[in-house]
Amino acid sequence: MLIIGIPGKTLTDADRRQLAAPQVSGVILFSRNFDSRDQVTALIDDIRVARPEPFLVCVDQEGGPVQRFREGFTRLPALARIGELYERDEPAAIRAAEEHAWVMASEMRAIGIDISFAPVVDLACGNRAVGERAFHADPQITSELSQAYLRGMRLAGMAATIKHFPGHGTVAEDTHFDMAIDPRPLDELRASDLVPFADAVASGAEAVMMAHVTYPAVDALAAGYSRRWIEDVLRGELGFRGLVIGDDIGMAAAEHVGGIGARIAAHLLAGCDLLLACSPAIVDEAILASAHAPPCEDERLALLQGTVAQTWDALTDNPQRDRFIARLAELDHDNAART
C-alpha cells in the first residue's frame, strides 16, 4: 500500500527493514538514488532480492524537467514540445508521443523498472509545478496525445499512470509547497480538465494518480482525500477499475488533514490503493502509522508490474530505436531554434 523513497545509491540494513514491512508495496527512485546505469541497475536488483515480487519499482521519468535518470539514458524532451509540434503537424505529434513513450518505457523496463508514473495529462494552463510537463492547454489535443502515449508505453511492456486527477494544470500553486484551491464547478471541470482523464480511462489506463488540489465546489477535501472524487466521479462516473495512487504524503498541500498517520488514513478511507511516501525522513513514521492497514492485494499490484522487457544490449541494437531517438532530439533542436 505504501510506495516509499530510500535515501541513497545502495541499500542499507535500515532500507531492507523498511522494504520487508508487509504494507510496503513498492519503492520510488529519484536522482539521489542514481549515479550511473550500471549502479542503478544493481540497486534495482538488490531491491528485488530484498523484497521479491509482487513488488513495484517505480520512478518519474517523464522527460524534460522531470527525468530522474539522465546519464546513459535518452534525453527525453518535455511533453510540451510534442504539444507544440501538434500545432504544426498533427500526425507527426501523435507519432512523437508514441515514440517518446516507447523509448522511455523500454529503457526503464530494460533496467528492471516496473513503472514510470506517466503521462501527465493535466492541461498546460500555467501551473508552476506542471509547466512544460503537460502536452497542451486544449483538452482535446491533450487527450489525443495522451492516448498515443499510452499506446507507446504498452508496446514497451509498461502500465500507464495518468496524473494528476482531476486536473492540476489550471491552479497556479505548486502543491509541493502550497495549498491549491480550484473554485470551478464540476460541470466546468467535466468540459475541460476531466476530458483527457475520461478518454484515457476509456482507453484502459491502469492507474490514476490523484492531485493534492481542493475543489470546494465539489468537496471540501483535496481530491486524494475525497470519496466524492475517487468513488463517485473516477470510479462511478468514469468507470475506472484500475489502481488509485495518492500523491506524496510529504507535500505541503497534503498537510491540512493532520500528521502522517492522519494523511494515510484519509487516503485509504477515500479509496486510494497505493500511497507515495517519497521522503526517507517520513518513511518510518508512515510504516508505523499503517501497521494495521491491509497491504495492497497481490492481484491488484500485478496490474502495474512490467511485462515484456528487452535486455539493454538488445534494446540498443535496434534500428527503430535509433530512428525514434533522432526524431525526439529534433524536437528539442527545433524548440531551441525558435527561441
Tab-separated table of C-alpha atoms in Angstrom:
chain	number	residue	atom	x	y	z
A	1	MET	CA	0.000	0.000	0.000
A	2	LEU	CA	2.970	2.315	0.616
A	3	ILE	CA	5.481	3.198	-2.099
A	4	ILE	CA	8.500	4.522	-0.253
A	5	GLY	CA	11.591	6.538	-1.033
A	6	ILE	CA	15.057	5.386	0.003
A	7	PRO	CA	17.970	7.731	0.759
A	8	GLY	CA	20.971	6.511	-1.195
A	9	LYS	CA	22.512	4.689	-4.126
A	10	THR	CA	22.858	1.361	-2.290
A	11	LEU	CA	20.606	-0.415	0.170
A	12	THR	CA	21.351	-0.160	3.888
A	13	ASP	CA	20.165	-2.523	6.604
A	14	ALA	CA	17.592	0.112	7.571
A	15	ASP	CA	16.310	0.198	3.986
A	16	ARG	CA	15.952	-3.583	3.975
A	17	ARG	CA	13.941	-3.483	7.203
A	18	GLN	CA	11.600	-0.940	5.667
A	19	LEU	CA	11.228	-2.924	2.442
A	20	ALA	CA	10.314	-6.017	4.476
A	21	ALA	CA	7.243	-4.347	6.011
A	22	PRO	CA	4.180	-6.108	4.536
A	23	GLN	CA	2.338	-2.836	3.893
A	24	VAL	CA	5.202	-1.590	1.694
A	25	SER	CA	4.207	-2.408	-1.879
A	26	GLY	CA	6.944	-0.619	-3.758
A	27	VAL	CA	9.823	1.815	-3.876
A	28	ILE	CA	10.192	5.025	-5.876
A	29	LEU	CA	13.634	6.073	-7.075
A	30	PHE	CA	14.910	9.636	-7.522
A	31	SER	CA	18.015	11.389	-8.773
A	32	ARG	CA	19.510	10.920	-5.306
A	33	ASN	CA	19.481	7.178	-5.985
A	34	PHE	CA	21.215	7.465	-9.365
A	35	ASP	CA	24.862	7.654	-10.328
A	36	SER	CA	25.053	5.569	-13.492
A	37	ARG	CA	23.047	2.997	-15.412
A	38	ASP	CA	25.112	0.127	-14.042
A	39	GLN	CA	24.784	1.421	-10.477
A	40	VAL	CA	21.017	1.921	-10.594
A	41	THR	CA	20.529	-1.477	-12.262
A	42	ALA	CA	22.467	-3.084	-9.408
A	43	LEU	CA	20.346	-1.165	-6.888
A	44	ILE	CA	17.143	-2.401	-8.524
A	45	ASP	CA	18.480	-5.979	-8.494
A	46	ASP	CA	19.240	-5.625	-4.766
A	47	ILE	CA	15.725	-4.343	-4.129
A	48	ARG	CA	14.322	-7.396	-5.924
A	49	VAL	CA	16.367	-9.679	-3.691
A	50	ALA	CA	15.331	-7.817	-0.535
A	51	ARG	CA	11.656	-7.871	-1.499
A	52	PRO	CA	10.582	-10.457	-4.067
A	53	GLU	CA	7.604	-9.894	-6.336
A	54	PRO	CA	4.875	-8.837	-6.343
A	55	PHE	CA	6.612	-5.546	-5.613
A	56	LEU	CA	6.830	-2.355	-7.649
A	57	VAL	CA	9.978	-0.436	-8.514
A	58	CYS	CA	8.916	2.995	-9.715
A	59	VAL	CA	10.322	6.290	-10.979
A	60	ASP	CA	9.251	9.588	-12.543
A	61	GLN	CA	10.958	9.502	-15.947
A	62	GLU	CA	8.614	11.878	-17.728
A	63	GLY	CA	11.200	13.797	-19.728
A	64	GLY	CA	12.013	17.495	-19.755
A	65	PRO	CA	12.365	18.855	-16.214
A	66	VAL	CA	11.364	15.561	-14.567
A	67	GLN	CA	13.795	12.880	-15.682
A	68	ARG	CA	15.445	11.178	-12.709
A	69	PHE	CA	17.918	9.076	-14.707
A	70	ARG	CA	19.902	11.063	-17.271
A	71	GLU	CA	23.472	9.931	-17.987
A	72	GLY	CA	23.370	6.741	-20.033
A	73	PHE	CA	19.715	7.215	-20.985
A	74	THR	CA	17.986	9.047	-23.821
A	75	ARG	CA	17.396	12.725	-23.190
A	76	LEU	CA	13.627	12.975	-23.361
A	77	PRO	CA	12.082	16.293	-24.407
A	78	ALA	CA	9.322	17.805	-22.299
A	79	LEU	CA	5.815	16.787	-23.365
A	80	ALA	CA	5.115	20.440	-24.194
A	81	ARG	CA	7.420	20.076	-27.218
A	82	ILE	CA	5.040	17.420	-28.570
A	83	GLY	CA	2.089	19.716	-27.992
A	84	GLU	CA	3.857	22.478	-29.919
A	85	LEU	CA	4.535	20.047	-32.761
A	86	TYR	CA	0.821	19.189	-32.855
A	87	GLU	CA	0.040	22.774	-33.853
A	88	ARG	CA	2.327	22.409	-36.898
A	89	ASP	CA	1.903	18.746	-37.816
A	90	GLU	CA	-0.749	16.642	-36.075
A	91	PRO	CA	0.276	13.206	-37.404
A	92	ALA	CA	3.929	13.860	-36.527
A	93	ALA	CA	2.954	14.851	-32.986
A	94	ILE	CA	0.902	11.712	-32.456
A	95	ARG	CA	3.832	9.640	-33.723
A	96	ALA	CA	6.200	11.573	-31.433
A	97	ALA	CA	4.018	10.874	-28.390
A	98	GLU	CA	4.044	7.139	-29.132
A	99	GLU	CA	7.803	7.123	-29.751
A	100	HIS	CA	8.604	9.200	-26.662
A	101	ALA	CA	6.577	6.770	-24.571
A	102	TRP	CA	8.170	3.697	-26.134
A	103	VAL	CA	11.731	4.981	-25.698
A	104	MET	CA	11.123	5.998	-22.087
A	105	ALA	CA	9.303	2.810	-21.103
A	106	SER	CA	11.594	0.398	-22.972
A	107	GLU	CA	14.684	1.903	-21.325
A	108	MET	CA	13.107	1.690	-17.886
A	109	ARG	CA	11.946	-1.885	-18.446
A	110	ALA	CA	15.438	-2.873	-19.630
A	111	ILE	CA	16.903	-1.967	-16.221
A	112	GLY	CA	14.080	-3.534	-14.191
A	113	ILE	CA	11.783	-0.571	-13.501
A	114	ASP	CA	8.129	-1.624	-13.465
A	115	ILE	CA	6.503	1.743	-13.913
A	116	SER	CA	7.292	5.363	-14.589
A	117	PHE	CA	4.422	7.480	-13.338
A	118	ALA	CA	3.420	8.889	-16.721
A	119	PRO	CA	1.943	10.556	-18.618
A	120	VAL	CA	0.941	13.923	-17.184
A	121	VAL	CA	-2.493	14.624	-18.661
A	122	ASP	CA	-3.065	17.900	-16.821
A	123	LEU	CA	-3.779	20.880	-19.047
A	124	ALA	CA	-0.923	23.299	-19.698
A	125	CYS	CA	-2.665	26.326	-18.218
A	126	GLY	CA	0.103	27.927	-16.178
A	127	ASN	CA	0.552	25.795	-13.079
A	128	ARG	CA	4.014	26.271	-11.584
A	129	ALA	CA	4.555	22.570	-10.856
A	130	VAL	CA	3.144	21.259	-14.130
A	131	GLY	CA	4.537	23.770	-16.618
A	132	GLU	CA	6.041	22.100	-19.684
A	133	ARG	CA	5.399	18.653	-18.245
A	134	ALA	CA	1.939	18.907	-19.860
A	135	PHE	CA	1.179	18.447	-23.549
A	136	HIS	CA	-1.148	21.360	-24.246
A	137	ALA	CA	-3.821	23.698	-22.883
A	138	ASP	CA	-6.504	22.285	-25.185
A	139	PRO	CA	-8.342	19.291	-23.640
A	140	GLN	CA	-8.891	17.531	-26.950
A	141	ILE	CA	-5.272	17.860	-28.054
A	142	THR	CA	-4.093	16.697	-24.624
A	143	SER	CA	-6.450	13.743	-24.850
A	144	GLU	CA	-5.304	12.679	-28.300
A	145	LEU	CA	-1.612	12.886	-27.386
A	146	SER	CA	-2.170	11.144	-24.050
A	147	GLN	CA	-3.840	8.195	-25.713
A	148	ALA	CA	-0.930	7.939	-28.155
A	149	TYR	CA	1.422	7.959	-25.164
A	150	LEU	CA	-0.493	5.105	-23.549
A	151	ARG	CA	-0.108	3.051	-26.735
A	152	GLY	CA	3.656	3.573	-26.750
A	153	MET	CA	4.042	2.597	-23.107
A	154	ARG	CA	2.074	-0.588	-23.572
A	155	LEU	CA	4.162	-1.621	-26.581
A	156	ALA	CA	7.190	-1.419	-24.274
A	157	GLY	CA	5.553	-3.507	-21.527
A	158	MET	CA	4.669	-0.742	-19.072
A	159	ALA	CA	1.351	0.207	-17.496
A	160	ALA	CA	0.273	3.854	-17.646
A	161	THR	CA	-0.421	6.217	-14.748
A	162	ILE	CA	-2.429	9.278	-15.730
A	163	LYS	CA	-1.944	12.238	-13.423
A	164	HIS	CA	-2.945	14.396	-11.536
A	165	PHE	CA	-6.678	13.694	-11.302
A	166	PRO	CA	-8.975	15.568	-11.708
A	167	GLY	CA	-6.599	18.185	-13.137
A	168	HIS	CA	-3.726	20.149	-11.618
A	169	GLY	CA	-2.872	22.356	-14.579
A	170	THR	CA	-5.150	25.337	-14.045
A	171	VAL	CA	-4.398	26.374	-10.459
A	172	ALA	CA	-1.239	28.449	-10.045
A	173	GLU	CA	0.092	26.918	-6.824
A	174	ASP	CA	2.738	24.201	-6.610
A	175	THR	CA	1.317	21.642	-4.172
A	176	HIS	CA	4.796	20.609	-3.096
A	177	PHE	CA	4.937	23.916	-1.231
A	178	ASP	CA	1.440	25.444	-1.017
A	179	MET	CA	-2.226	24.639	-0.670
A	180	ALA	CA	-4.030	24.761	-4.014
A	181	ILE	CA	-7.720	25.567	-4.452
A	182	ASP	CA	-9.634	25.385	-7.722
A	183	PRO	CA	-13.057	27.054	-7.352
A	184	ARG	CA	-14.611	25.787	-10.581
A	185	PRO	CA	-17.805	23.707	-10.500
A	186	LEU	CA	-17.836	20.087	-11.595
A	187	ASP	CA	-19.613	20.786	-14.896
A	188	GLU	CA	-16.839	23.185	-15.921
A	189	LEU	CA	-14.203	20.622	-14.987
A	190	ARG	CA	-16.055	17.939	-16.961
A	191	ALA	CA	-15.813	20.113	-20.074
A	192	SER	CA	-12.113	20.863	-19.658
A	193	ASP	CA	-9.612	19.206	-17.291
A	194	LEU	CA	-11.514	15.931	-16.988
A	195	VAL	CA	-11.673	15.305	-20.739
A	196	PRO	CA	-8.217	13.695	-21.159
A	197	PHE	CA	-8.695	11.678	-17.965
A	198	ALA	CA	-12.059	10.336	-19.110
A	199	ASP	CA	-10.684	9.399	-22.519
A	200	ALA	CA	-7.570	7.743	-21.035
A	201	VAL	CA	-9.720	5.738	-18.620
A	202	ALA	CA	-11.855	4.621	-21.557
A	203	SER	CA	-8.618	3.597	-23.306
A	204	GLY	CA	-7.691	1.351	-20.388
A	205	ALA	CA	-5.257	3.378	-18.264
A	206	GLU	CA	-4.108	1.093	-15.467
A	207	ALA	CA	-3.515	3.695	-12.731
A	208	VAL	CA	-4.587	7.210	-11.781
A	209	MET	CA	-2.562	9.486	-9.511
A	210	MET	CA	-4.597	11.973	-7.507
A	211	ALA	CA	-3.943	15.712	-7.189
A	212	HIS	CA	-3.415	17.372	-3.814
A	213	VAL	CA	-5.783	20.097	-5.037
A	214	THR	CA	-9.033	21.073	-3.354
A	215	TYR	CA	-12.136	21.777	-5.465
A	216	PRO	CA	-14.546	23.232	-2.879
A	217	ALA	CA	-17.479	23.361	-5.289
A	218	VAL	CA	-17.238	19.552	-5.423
A	219	ASP	CA	-15.832	18.565	-1.998
A	220	ALA	CA	-14.189	20.356	0.912
A	221	LEU	CA	-11.406	17.741	0.947
A	222	ALA	CA	-8.495	17.641	-1.503
A	223	ALA	CA	-9.063	15.170	-4.328
A	224	GLY	CA	-6.798	12.455	-2.914
A	225	TYR	CA	-8.753	12.514	0.345
A	226	SER	CA	-12.160	12.691	-1.307
A	227	ARG	CA	-14.545	9.767	-1.765
A	228	ARG	CA	-16.625	12.100	-3.884
A	229	TRP	CA	-13.808	12.370	-6.404
A	230	ILE	CA	-12.484	8.803	-6.206
A	231	GLU	CA	-15.592	6.677	-5.715
A	232	ASP	CA	-18.309	8.845	-7.263
A	233	VAL	CA	-16.562	10.582	-10.148
A	234	LEU	CA	-13.500	8.498	-11.039
A	235	ARG	CA	-14.861	5.014	-10.381
A	236	GLY	CA	-18.591	5.677	-10.637
A	237	GLU	CA	-18.941	8.240	-13.418
A	238	LEU	CA	-15.828	7.422	-15.461
A	239	GLY	CA	-15.871	3.677	-14.782
A	240	PHE	CA	-12.230	3.403	-13.711
A	241	ARG	CA	-11.308	-0.085	-12.438
A	242	GLY	CA	-7.545	0.255	-12.016
A	243	LEU	CA	-5.410	1.399	-9.099
A	244	VAL	CA	-5.726	4.820	-7.486
A	245	ILE	CA	-2.472	6.318	-6.232
A	246	GLY	CA	-2.289	9.083	-3.657
A	247	ASP	CA	0.440	11.621	-4.429
A	248	ASP	CA	3.296	12.161	-1.979
A	249	ILE	CA	2.027	12.444	1.605
A	250	GLY	CA	5.000	14.672	2.381
A	251	MET	CA	3.787	17.549	0.195
A	252	ALA	CA	2.672	20.790	1.832
A	253	ALA	CA	-0.789	20.529	0.272
A	254	ALA	CA	-1.258	17.114	1.937
A	255	GLU	CA	-0.849	18.523	5.447
A	256	HIS	CA	-4.292	20.003	6.029
A	257	VAL	CA	-5.816	16.749	7.337
A	258	GLY	CA	-3.148	16.317	10.019
A	259	GLY	CA	0.051	14.327	10.532
A	260	ILE	CA	1.414	11.385	8.562
A	261	GLY	CA	-0.948	8.879	10.162
A	262	ALA	CA	-3.987	11.061	9.508
A	263	ARG	CA	-2.973	11.534	5.885
A	264	ILE	CA	-2.599	7.801	5.324
A	265	ALA	CA	-5.952	7.093	6.976
A	266	ALA	CA	-7.693	9.780	4.933
A	267	HIS	CA	-6.280	8.490	1.631
A	268	LEU	CA	-7.304	4.922	2.409
A	269	LEU	CA	-10.776	5.957	3.547
A	270	ALA	CA	-11.220	7.866	0.300
A	271	GLY	CA	-10.391	4.782	-1.772
A	272	CYS	CA	-6.688	5.021	-2.666
A	273	ASP	CA	-4.906	1.719	-3.302
A	274	LEU	CA	-1.320	2.995	-3.091
A	275	LEU	CA	0.277	5.994	-1.360
A	276	LEU	CA	3.600	7.693	-2.013
A	277	ALA	CA	5.937	8.433	0.894
A	278	CYS	CA	8.819	9.890	-1.089
A	279	SER	CA	10.992	11.438	1.596
A	280	PRO	CA	13.083	8.923	3.573
A	281	ALA	CA	12.553	11.160	6.613
A	282	ILE	CA	8.872	10.180	6.841
A	283	VAL	CA	9.086	6.502	5.866
A	284	ASP	CA	9.486	5.026	9.379
A	285	GLU	CA	6.549	7.083	10.631
A	286	ALA	CA	4.452	6.069	7.623
A	287	ILE	CA	5.220	2.382	8.154
A	288	LEU	CA	4.347	2.617	11.846
A	289	ALA	CA	1.141	4.538	11.151
A	290	SER	CA	0.000	1.977	8.566
A	291	ALA	CA	0.946	-1.147	10.527
A	292	HIS	CA	-2.679	-2.279	10.842
A	293	ALA	CA	-3.731	-1.309	7.321
A	294	PRO	CA	-4.199	-4.137	4.818
A	295	PRO	CA	-1.494	-4.335	2.134
A	296	CYS	CA	-2.426	-3.883	-1.487
A	297	GLU	CA	-3.662	-7.202	-2.852
A	298	ASP	CA	-1.162	-9.102	-4.986
A	299	GLU	CA	-3.644	-9.390	-7.853
A	300	ARG	CA	-4.156	-5.640	-7.899
A	301	LEU	CA	-0.449	-4.893	-7.642
A	302	ALA	CA	0.275	-7.219	-10.549
A	303	LEU	CA	-1.683	-4.886	-12.837
A	304	LEU	CA	1.171	-2.379	-12.587
A	305	GLN	CA	4.091	-4.769	-12.849
A	306	GLY	CA	6.156	-4.588	-16.018
A	307	THR	CA	5.669	-7.263	-18.653
A	308	VAL	CA	7.948	-7.605	-21.680
A	309	ALA	CA	11.473	-6.268	-21.298
A	310	GLN	CA	14.434	-6.318	-23.656
A	311	THR	CA	17.978	-6.515	-22.396
A	312	TRP	CA	19.894	-3.254	-22.691
A	313	ASP	CA	22.127	-4.741	-25.413
A	314	ALA	CA	19.122	-5.871	-27.432
A	315	LEU	CA	17.459	-2.505	-26.955
A	316	THR	CA	20.451	-0.540	-28.207
A	317	ASP	CA	20.863	-2.893	-31.176
A	318	ASN	CA	17.510	-1.777	-32.530
A	319	PRO	CA	17.485	0.495	-35.615
A	320	GLN	CA	13.894	1.516	-34.874
A	321	ARG	CA	15.004	2.912	-31.503
A	322	ASP	CA	17.727	4.921	-33.240
A	323	ARG	CA	15.129	6.495	-35.535
A	324	PHE	CA	12.850	7.317	-32.623
A	325	ILE	CA	15.671	8.943	-30.639
A	326	ALA	CA	16.766	11.019	-33.634
A	327	ARG	CA	13.250	12.375	-34.111
A	328	LEU	CA	12.908	13.160	-30.395
A	329	ALA	CA	16.196	15.067	-30.469
A	330	GLU	CA	14.822	17.178	-33.308
A	331	LEU	CA	12.000	18.356	-31.048
A	332	ASP	CA	14.427	19.984	-28.628
A	333	HIS	CA	16.531	21.300	-31.508
A	334	ASP	CA	13.516	22.858	-33.207
A	335	ASN	CA	12.415	24.463	-29.941
A	336	ALA	CA	15.880	25.946	-29.365
A	337	ALA	CA	15.942	27.309	-32.919
A	338	ARG	CA	12.578	29.026	-32.477
A	339	THR	CA	13.586	30.613	-29.170
